[in-house]
Coordinates of C-alpha atoms and ligand atoms in Angstrom, one line a residue:
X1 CA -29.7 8.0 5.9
X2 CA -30.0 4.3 4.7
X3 CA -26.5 2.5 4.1
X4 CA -26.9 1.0 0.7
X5 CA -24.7 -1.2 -0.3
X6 CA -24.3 -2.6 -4.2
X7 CA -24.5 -5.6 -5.4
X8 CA -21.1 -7.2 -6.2
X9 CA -19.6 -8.2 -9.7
X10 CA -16.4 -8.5 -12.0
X11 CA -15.7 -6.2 -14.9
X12 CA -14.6 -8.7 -17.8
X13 CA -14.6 -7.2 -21.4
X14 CA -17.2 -4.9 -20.3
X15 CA -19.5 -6.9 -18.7
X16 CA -20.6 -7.7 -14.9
X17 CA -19.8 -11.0 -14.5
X18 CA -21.1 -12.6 -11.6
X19 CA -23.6 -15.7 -10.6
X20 CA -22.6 -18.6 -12.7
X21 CA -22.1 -20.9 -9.8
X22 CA -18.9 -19.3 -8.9
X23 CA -17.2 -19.1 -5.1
X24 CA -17.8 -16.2 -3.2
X25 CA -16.6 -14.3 -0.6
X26 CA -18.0 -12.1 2.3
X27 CA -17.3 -8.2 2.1
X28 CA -17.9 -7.5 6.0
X29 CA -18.8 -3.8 7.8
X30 CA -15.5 -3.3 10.2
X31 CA -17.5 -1.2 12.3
X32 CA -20.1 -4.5 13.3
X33 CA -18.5 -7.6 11.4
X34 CA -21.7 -8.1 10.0
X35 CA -21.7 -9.6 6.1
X36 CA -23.1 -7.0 3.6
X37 CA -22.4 -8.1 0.3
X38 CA -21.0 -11.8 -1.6
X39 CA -18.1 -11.1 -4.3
X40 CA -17.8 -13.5 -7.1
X41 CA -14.4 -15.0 -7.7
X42 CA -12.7 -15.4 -10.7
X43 CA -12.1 -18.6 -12.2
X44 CA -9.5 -19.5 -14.8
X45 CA -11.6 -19.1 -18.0
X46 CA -12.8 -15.5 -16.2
X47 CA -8.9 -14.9 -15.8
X48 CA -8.6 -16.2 -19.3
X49 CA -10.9 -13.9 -20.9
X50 CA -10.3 -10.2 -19.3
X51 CA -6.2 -11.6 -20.7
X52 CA -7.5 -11.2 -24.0
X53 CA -9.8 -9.0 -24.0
X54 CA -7.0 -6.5 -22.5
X55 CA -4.3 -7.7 -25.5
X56 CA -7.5 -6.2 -27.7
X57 CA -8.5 -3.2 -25.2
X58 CA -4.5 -2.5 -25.7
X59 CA -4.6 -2.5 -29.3
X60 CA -7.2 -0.3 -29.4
X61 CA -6.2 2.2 -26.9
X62 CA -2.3 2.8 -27.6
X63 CA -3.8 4.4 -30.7
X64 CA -6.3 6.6 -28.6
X65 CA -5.2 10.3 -29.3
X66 CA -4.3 12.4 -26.4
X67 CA -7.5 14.4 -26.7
X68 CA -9.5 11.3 -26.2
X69 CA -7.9 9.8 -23.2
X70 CA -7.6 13.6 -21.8
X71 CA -11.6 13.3 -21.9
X72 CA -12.1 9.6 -20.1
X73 CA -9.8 11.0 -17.6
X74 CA -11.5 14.3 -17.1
X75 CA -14.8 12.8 -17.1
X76 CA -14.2 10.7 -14.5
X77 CA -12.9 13.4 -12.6
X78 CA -16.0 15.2 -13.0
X79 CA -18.1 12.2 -12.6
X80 CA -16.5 11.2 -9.2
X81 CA -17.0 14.5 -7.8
X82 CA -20.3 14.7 -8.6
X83 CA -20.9 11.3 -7.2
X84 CA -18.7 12.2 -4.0
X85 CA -21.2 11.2 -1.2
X86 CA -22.2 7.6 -2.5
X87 CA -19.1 6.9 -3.1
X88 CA -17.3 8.0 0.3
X89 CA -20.0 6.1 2.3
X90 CA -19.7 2.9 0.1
X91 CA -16.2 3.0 1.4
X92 CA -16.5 3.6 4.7
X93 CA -19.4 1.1 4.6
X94 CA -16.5 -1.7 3.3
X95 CA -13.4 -0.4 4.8
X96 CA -14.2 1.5 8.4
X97 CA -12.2 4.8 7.9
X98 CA -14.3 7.7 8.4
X99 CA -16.5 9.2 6.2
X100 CA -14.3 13.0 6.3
X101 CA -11.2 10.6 4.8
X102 CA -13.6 8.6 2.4
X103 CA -14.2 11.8 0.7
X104 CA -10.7 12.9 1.0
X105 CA -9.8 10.3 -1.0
X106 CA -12.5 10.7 -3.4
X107 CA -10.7 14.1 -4.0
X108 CA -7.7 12.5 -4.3
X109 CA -8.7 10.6 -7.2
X110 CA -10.3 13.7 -8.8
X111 CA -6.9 15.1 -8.5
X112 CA -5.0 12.8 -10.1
X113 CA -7.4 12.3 -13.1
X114 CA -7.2 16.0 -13.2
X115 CA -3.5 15.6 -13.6
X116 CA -2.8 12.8 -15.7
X117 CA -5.7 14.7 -18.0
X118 CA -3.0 17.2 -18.4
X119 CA -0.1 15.0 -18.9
X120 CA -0.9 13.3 -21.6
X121 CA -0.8 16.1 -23.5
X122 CA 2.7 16.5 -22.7
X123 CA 4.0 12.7 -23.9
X124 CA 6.6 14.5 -26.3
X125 CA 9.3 12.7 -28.0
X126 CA 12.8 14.4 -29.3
X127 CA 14.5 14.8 -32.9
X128 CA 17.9 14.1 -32.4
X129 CA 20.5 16.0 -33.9
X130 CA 22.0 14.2 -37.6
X131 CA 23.7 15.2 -40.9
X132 CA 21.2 16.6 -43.8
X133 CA 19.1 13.8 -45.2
X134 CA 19.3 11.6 -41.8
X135 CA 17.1 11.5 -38.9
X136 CA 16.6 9.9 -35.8
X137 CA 13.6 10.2 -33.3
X138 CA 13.0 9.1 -29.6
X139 CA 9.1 7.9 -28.8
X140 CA 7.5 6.6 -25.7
X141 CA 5.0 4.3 -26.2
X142 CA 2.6 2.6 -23.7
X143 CA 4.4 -0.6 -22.1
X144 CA 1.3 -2.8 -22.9
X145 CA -1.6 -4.4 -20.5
X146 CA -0.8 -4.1 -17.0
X147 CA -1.7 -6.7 -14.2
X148 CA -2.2 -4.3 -11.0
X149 CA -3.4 -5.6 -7.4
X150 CA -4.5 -3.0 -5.4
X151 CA -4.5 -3.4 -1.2
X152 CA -7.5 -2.7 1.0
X153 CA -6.3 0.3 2.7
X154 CA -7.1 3.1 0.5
X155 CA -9.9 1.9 -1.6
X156 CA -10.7 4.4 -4.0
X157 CA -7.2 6.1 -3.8
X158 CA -5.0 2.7 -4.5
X159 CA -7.4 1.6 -7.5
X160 CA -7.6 5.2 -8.5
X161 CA -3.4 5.3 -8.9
X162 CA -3.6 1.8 -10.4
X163 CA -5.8 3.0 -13.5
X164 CA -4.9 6.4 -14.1
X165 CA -1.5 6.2 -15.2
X166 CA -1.8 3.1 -17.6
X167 CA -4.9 5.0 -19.4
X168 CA -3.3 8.4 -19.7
X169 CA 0.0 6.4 -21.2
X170 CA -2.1 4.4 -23.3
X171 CA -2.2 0.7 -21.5
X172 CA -5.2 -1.6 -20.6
X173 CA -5.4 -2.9 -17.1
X174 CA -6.8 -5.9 -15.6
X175 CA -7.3 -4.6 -11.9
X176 CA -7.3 -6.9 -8.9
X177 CA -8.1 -4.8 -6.0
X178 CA -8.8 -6.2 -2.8
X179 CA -11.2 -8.6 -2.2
X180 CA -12.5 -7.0 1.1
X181 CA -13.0 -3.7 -0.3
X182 CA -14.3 -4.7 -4.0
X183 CA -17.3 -1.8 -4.4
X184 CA -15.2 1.0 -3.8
X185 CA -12.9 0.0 -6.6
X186 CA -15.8 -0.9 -8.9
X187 CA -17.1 2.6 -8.1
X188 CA -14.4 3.8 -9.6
X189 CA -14.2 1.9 -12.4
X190 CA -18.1 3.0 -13.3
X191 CA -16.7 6.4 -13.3
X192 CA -14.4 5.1 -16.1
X193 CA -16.7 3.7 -18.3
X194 CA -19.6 6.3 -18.5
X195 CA -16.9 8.9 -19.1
X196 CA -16.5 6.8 -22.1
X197 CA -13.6 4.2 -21.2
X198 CA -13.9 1.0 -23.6
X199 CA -14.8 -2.1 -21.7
X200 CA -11.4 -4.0 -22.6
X201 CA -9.6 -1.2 -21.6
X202 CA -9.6 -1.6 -17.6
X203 CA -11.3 -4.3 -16.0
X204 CA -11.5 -5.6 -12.4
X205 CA -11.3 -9.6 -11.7
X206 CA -11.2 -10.8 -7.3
X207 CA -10.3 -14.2 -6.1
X208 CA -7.8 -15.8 -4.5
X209 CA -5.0 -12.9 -4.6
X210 CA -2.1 -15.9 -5.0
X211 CA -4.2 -17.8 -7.9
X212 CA -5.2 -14.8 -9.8
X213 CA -1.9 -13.3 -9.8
X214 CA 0.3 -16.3 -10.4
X215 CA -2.5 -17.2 -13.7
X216 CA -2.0 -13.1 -14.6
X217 CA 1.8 -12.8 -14.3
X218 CA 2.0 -16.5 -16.4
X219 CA 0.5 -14.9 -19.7
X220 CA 2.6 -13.0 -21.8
X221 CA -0.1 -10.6 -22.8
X222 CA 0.8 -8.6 -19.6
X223 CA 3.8 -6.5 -20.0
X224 CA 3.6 -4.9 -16.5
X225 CA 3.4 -5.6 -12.6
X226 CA 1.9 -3.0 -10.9
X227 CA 1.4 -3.9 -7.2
X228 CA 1.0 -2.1 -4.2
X229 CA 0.8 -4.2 -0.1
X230 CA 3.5 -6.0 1.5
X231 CA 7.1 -6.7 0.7
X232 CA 7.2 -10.1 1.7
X233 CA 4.1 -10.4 -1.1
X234 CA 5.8 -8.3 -3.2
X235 CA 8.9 -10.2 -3.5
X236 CA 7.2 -13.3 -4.3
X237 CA 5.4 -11.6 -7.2
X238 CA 8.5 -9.9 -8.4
X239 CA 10.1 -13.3 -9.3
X240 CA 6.8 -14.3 -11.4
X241 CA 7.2 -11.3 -12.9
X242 CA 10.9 -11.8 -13.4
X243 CA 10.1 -15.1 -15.4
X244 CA 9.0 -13.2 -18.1
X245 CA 10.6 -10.0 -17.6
X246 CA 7.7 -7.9 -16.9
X247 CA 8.3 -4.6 -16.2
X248 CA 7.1 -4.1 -12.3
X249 CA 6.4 -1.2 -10.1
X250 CA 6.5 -2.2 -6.5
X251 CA 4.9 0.3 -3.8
X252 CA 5.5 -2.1 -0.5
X253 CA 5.7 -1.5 3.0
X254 CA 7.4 0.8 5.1
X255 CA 8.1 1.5 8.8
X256 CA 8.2 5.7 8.6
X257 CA 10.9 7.3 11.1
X258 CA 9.9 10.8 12.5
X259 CA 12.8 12.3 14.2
X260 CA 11.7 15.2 16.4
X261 CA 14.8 17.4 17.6
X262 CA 15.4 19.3 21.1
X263 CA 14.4 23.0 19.0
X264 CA 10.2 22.2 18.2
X265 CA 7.8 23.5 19.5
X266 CA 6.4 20.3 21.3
X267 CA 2.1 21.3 20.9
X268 CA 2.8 22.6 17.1
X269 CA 4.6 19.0 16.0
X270 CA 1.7 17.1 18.3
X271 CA -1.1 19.0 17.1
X272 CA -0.3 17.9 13.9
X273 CA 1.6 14.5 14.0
X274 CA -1.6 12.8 16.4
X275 CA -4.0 12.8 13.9
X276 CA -1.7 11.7 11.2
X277 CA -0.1 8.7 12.8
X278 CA -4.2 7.9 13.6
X279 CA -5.8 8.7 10.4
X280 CA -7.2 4.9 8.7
X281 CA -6.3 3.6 12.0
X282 CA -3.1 3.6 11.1
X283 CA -3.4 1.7 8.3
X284 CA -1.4 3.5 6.0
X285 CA 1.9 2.8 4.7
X286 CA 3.6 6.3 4.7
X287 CA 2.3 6.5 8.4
X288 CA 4.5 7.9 11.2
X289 CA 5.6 5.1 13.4
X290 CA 9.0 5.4 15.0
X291 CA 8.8 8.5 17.5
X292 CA 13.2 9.4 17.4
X293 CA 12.8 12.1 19.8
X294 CA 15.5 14.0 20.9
X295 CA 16.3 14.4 24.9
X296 CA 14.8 17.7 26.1
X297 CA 11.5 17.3 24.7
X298 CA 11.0 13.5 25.1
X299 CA 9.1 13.7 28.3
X300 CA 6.8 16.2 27.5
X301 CA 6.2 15.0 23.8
X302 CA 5.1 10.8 25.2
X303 CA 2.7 13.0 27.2
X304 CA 1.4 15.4 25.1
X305 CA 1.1 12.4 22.7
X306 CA -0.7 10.1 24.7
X307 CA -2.8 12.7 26.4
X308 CA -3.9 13.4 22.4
X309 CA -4.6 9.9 21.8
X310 CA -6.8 9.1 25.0
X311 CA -9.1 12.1 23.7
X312 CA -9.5 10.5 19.8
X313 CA -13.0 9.7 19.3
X314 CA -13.4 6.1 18.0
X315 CA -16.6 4.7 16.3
X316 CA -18.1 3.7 13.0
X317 CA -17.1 6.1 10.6
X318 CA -20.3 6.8 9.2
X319 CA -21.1 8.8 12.4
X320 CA -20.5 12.4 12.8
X321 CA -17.7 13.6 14.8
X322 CA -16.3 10.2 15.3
X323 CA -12.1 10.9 14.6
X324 CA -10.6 7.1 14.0
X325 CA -13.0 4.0 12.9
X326 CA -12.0 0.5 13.2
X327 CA -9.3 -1.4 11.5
X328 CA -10.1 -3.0 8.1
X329 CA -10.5 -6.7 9.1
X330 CA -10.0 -9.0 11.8
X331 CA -5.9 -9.6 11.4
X332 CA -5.4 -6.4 11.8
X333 CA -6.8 -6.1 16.3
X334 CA -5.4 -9.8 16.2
X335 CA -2.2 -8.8 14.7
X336 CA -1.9 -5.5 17.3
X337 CA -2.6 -7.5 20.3
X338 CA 0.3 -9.9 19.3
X339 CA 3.3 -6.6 18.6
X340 CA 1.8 -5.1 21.8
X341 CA 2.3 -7.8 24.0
X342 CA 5.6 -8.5 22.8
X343 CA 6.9 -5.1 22.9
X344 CA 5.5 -5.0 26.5
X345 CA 7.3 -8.5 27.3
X346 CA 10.8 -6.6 25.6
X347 CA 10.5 -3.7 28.0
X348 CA 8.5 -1.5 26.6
X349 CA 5.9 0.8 28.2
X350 CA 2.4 1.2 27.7
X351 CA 1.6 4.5 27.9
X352 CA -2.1 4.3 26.8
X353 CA -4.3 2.1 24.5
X354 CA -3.1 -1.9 24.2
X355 CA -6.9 -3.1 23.6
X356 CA -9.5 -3.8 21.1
X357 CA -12.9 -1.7 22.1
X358 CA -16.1 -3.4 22.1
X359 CA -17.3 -7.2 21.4
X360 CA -18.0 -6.1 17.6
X361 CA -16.6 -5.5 14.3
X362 CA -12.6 -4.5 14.7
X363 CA -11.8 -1.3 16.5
X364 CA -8.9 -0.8 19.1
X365 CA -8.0 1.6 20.9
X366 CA -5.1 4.8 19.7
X367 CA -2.3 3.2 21.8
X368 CA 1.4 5.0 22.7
X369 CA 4.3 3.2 23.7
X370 CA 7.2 4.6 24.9
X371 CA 11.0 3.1 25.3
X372 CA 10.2 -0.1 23.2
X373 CA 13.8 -2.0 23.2
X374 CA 14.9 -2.2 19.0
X375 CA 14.9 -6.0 19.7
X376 CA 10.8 -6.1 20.0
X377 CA 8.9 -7.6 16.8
X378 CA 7.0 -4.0 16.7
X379 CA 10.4 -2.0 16.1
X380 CA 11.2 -4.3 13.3
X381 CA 7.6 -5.5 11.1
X382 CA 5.4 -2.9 10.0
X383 CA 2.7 -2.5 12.6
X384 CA 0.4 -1.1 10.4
X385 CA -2.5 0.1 12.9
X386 CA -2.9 2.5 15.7
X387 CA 0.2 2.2 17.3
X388 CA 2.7 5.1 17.8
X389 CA 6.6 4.0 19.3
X390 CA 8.7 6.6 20.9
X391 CA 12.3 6.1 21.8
X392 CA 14.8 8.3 23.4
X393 CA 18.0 9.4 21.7
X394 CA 20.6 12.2 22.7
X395 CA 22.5 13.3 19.3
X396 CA 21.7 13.5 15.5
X397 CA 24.0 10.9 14.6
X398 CA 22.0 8.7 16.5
X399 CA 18.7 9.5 15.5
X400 CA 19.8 9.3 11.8
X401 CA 21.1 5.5 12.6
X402 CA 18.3 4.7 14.1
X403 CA 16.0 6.4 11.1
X404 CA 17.8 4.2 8.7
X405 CA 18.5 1.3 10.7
X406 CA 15.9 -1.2 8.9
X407 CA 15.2 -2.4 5.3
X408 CA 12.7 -0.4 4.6
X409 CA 12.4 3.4 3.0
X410 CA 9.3 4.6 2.5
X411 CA 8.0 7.9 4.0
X412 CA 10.4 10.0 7.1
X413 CA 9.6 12.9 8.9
X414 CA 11.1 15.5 10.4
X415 CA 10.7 18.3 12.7
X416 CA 13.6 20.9 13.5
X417 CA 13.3 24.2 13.9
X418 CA 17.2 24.3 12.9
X419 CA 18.1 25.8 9.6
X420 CA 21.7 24.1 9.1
X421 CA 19.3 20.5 9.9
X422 CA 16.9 21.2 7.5
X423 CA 19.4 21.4 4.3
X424 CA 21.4 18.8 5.5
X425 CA 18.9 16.3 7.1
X426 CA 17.3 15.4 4.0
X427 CA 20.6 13.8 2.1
X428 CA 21.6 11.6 5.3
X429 CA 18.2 9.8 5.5
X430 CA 17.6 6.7 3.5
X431 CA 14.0 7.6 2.1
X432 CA 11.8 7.4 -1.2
X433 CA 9.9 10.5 0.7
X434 CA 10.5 12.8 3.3
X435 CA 8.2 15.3 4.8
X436 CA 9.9 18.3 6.8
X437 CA 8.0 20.2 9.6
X438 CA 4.9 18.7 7.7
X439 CA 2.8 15.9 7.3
X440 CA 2.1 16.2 3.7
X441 CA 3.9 13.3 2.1
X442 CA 1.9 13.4 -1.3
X443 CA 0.3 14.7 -4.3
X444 CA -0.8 14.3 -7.7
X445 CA 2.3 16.2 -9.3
X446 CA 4.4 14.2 -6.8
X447 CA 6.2 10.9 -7.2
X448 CA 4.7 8.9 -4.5
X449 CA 7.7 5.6 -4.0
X450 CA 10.2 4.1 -1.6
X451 CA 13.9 2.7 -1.7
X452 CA 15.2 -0.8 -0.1
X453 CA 12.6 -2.9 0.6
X454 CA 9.7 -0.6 -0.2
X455 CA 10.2 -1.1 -3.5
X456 CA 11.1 0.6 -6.8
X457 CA 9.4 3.0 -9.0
X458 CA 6.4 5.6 -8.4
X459 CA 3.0 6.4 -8.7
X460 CA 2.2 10.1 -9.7
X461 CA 4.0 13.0 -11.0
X462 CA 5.3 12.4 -14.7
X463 CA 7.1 10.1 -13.0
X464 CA 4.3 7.8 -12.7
X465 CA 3.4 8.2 -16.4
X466 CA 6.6 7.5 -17.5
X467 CA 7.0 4.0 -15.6
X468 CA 4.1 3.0 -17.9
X469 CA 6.2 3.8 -20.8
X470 CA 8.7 2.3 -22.9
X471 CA 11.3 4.1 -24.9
X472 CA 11.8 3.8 -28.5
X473 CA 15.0 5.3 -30.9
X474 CA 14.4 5.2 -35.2
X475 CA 17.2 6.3 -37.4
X476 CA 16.4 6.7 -40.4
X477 CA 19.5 7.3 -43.0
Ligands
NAD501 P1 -1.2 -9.4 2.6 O1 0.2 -9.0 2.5 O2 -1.5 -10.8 2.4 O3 -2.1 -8.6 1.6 C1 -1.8 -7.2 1.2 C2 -2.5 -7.0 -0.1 O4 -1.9 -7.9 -1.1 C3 -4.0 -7.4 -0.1 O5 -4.7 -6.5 -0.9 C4 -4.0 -8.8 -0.7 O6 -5.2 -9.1 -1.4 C5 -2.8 -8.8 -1.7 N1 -2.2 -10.1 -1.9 C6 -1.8 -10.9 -1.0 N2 -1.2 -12.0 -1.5 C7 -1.2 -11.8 -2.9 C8 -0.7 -12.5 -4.0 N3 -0.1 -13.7 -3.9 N4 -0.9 -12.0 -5.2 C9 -1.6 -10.8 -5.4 N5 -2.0 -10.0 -4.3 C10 -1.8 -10.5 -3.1 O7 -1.8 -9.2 4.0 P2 -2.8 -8.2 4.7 O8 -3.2 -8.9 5.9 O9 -3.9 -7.8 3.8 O10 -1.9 -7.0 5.1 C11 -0.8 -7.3 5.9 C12 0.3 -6.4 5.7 O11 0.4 -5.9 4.3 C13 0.2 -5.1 6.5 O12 0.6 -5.4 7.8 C14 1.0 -4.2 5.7 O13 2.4 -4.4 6.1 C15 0.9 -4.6 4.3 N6 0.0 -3.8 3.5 C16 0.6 -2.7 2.9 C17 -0.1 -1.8 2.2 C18 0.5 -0.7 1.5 O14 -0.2 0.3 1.2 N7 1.8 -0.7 1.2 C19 -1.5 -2.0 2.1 C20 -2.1 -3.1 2.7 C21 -1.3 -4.0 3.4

């Protein structure tokens, strides 16, 4: 089949905006570097416009009815499952994970449309309790336009969490996703609008992420920070926020623990852990990444393990049967080379992998290493690729230190077969999410979030809805 690939644009007030002498930048194909599309950047009077056109899309939409933001949500459920296979190869086309994940994620979105379609419904408010003749009542009411930047990794799914929320609770959105993955999000968005979205309501501006979001968080038309990448860039745009007390949301980065105890079965927890810690080339912030295995299994699990990851199929993820495409863009091999050699120079072991494959676009290989010293750069920074670390450790006490040793609380795993570990494992880890004898770590009903320096708040769940919410109390005498 012919890869087609659209031609790029903004979303301001409704409108494609693009042309008009403006910069651009070059969306490239992971799997060949090659350039397939030029995305218009914003400048300050495009910045300037989506800002109020969203203080007008908000004014409009707070006072949407439930039924009528039930329908734009539903609709675009319904729209993006009928359009399913365009968009899952657009995605692949910009971002290199394979086509079988592209269209996960699709499904993903559908999913959480579907739910937030329900959940408006349920935005109740309560009548508190007050002598005859006095009343008082609690509302929630939508925050007000949110400024959301969305990372490259998931590229339906983050703009997808981004815009559902703030609709369902009655908010406009001025989406920045990323500027190497701009179609997917658009895709989205077109989903939006013919399911009857107003223009003003969500809109997409790209450019230079630092300019747009400084010139964004500045105005105080938006009421929210919605942002989802590193913690380093999300601390930096907490403070802008803070200058104007924006409410924020922060989804950062993480560096998931997976302790795997003595009692497992060592196939069952490989079978299923392999192509988790590989899926988006490990690109994913809930990804496994510290192996804490326990003693009696360690040997045979860094085998098993790196037997598994010799035999994943890499390629362009628009072919069939290929397992793991390239990474994203051309930090990512750069960045892998650099934590591999280091961990190597610390003392670590390479048990398979270490390389980029090819002289084209940005694949490496699914790489183990085993007894990486905690001093190494890889043990402490989020490696973010395909990279799995596995370390040693004797008791539970010590695997549980070493699960919580760093900053970060995203997504844990854990595999024990032991039933007094499994009810007390989970209050001893420090975690926003944690995934026992699984690898499911998500959902649309589920309050997707970390603790410590992966941020604060959630997407999903109610809980999702509710961050784009503020509270309100009238007493009436
Ligand atoms: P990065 O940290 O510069 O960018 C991450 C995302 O934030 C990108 O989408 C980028 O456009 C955006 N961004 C960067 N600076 C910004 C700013 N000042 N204002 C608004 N948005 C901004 O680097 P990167 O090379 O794209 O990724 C590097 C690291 O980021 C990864 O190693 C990983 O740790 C983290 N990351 C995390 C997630 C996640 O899902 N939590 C996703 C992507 C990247």
């Amino acid at each position: 089949m012919a890869q087609t690939y659209p031609a790029l644009h903004m979303m301001i007030d409704g409108e494609r905006v693009a042309g008009g002498g403006r910069r651009t930048f070059a969306v490239r194909n992971p799997a060949t570097g090659a350039t397939i599309g030029e995305l218009p950047l914003a400048e300050v009077a495009d910045l300037d416009r989506a800002l109020e056109a969203a203080a007008r899309g908000f004014a409009r939409w707070r006072t949407a009815s439930a039924a009528e933001r039930a329908a734009v949500l539903e609709g675009a459920a319904r729209l993006l499952e009928e359009r399913k296979e365009d968009i899952a190869r657009i995605a692949t086309l910009e971002q290199g994970k394979t086509l079988a994940e592209t269209r996960i994620e699709v499904m993903m979105n559908v999913g959480l449309f579907r739910f937030y379609a329900g959940e408006v419904h349920r935005l109740y408010g309560r009548v508190l309790v007050r002598p005859a003749g006095q009343r008082a009542t609690v509302t929630h009411e939508p925050v007000g336009p949110v400024a959301a930047f969305a990372p490259w990794n998931f590229p339906l799914g983050n703009p997808g969490r981004k815009l559902a929320a703030p609709i369902a609770a009655g908010c406009s959105v001025i989406l920045k996703a990323a500027e190497e993955t701009p179609a997917s999000a658009l895709a989205v968005l077109q989903c939006l609008y013919d399911a009857g979205l107003p223009g003003d309501v969500a809109q997409a501006v790209f450019g230079e992420p630092a300019q747009v979001s400084s010139h964004l968080l500045a105005s105080p038309i938006i009421r929210k920070l919605s942002f989802t990448g590193s913690t380093e860039v999300g601390k930096a745009l907490m403070k802008l926020a803070a200058e104007d007390l924006k409410r924020t949301t922060m989804e950062l980065g993480g560096h998931g623990p997976v302790l795997v105890f003595d009692d497992v079965d060592v196939d069952t927890v490989l079978d299923a852990v392999v192509p988790h810690k590989f899926r988006n080339a490990g690109q994913v912030c809930v990804a496994p990444t510290r192996f804490i295995v326990q003693d009696g299994v360690y040997d045979r699990f860094v085998r098993g393990f790196a037997e598994r990851a010799k035999a994943i199929r890499v390629g362009d993820g628009l072919e069939a049967g290929v397992q793991m495409g390239p990474m994203a863009n051309a930090r990512r091999p750069e960045a892998m080379e650099r934590l591999i050699a280091d961990a190597v120079a610390a003392g670590g072991t390479l048990e398979c992998g270490g390389t980029r494959i090819g002289n084209q676009g940005f694949f490496f290989a699914p790489t183990v290493l085993s007894g990486v010293p905690l001093s190494a750069e890889i043990m402490n920074e989020e490696p973010f690729g395909p990279v799995a670390l596995i370390n040693r450790y004797a008791t539970e006490d010590d695997m549980v230190a070493e699960a919580n040793r760093l900053p970060y609380g995203l997504a844990a795993y854990c595999w024990t077969r032991d039933a007094r570990r499994q009810k007390t494992l989970p209050a001893r880890l420090e975690t926003g999410m944690l995934a026992l004898n699984t690898t499911t770590i998500g959902g649309a009903d589920a309050p997707f979030g970390g603790v410590k320096w992966s941020g604060h708040g959630h997407e999903d769940g109610p809980e999702g809805l509710a961050a784009c919410l503020v509270t309100k109390t009238v007493h009436e005498g």
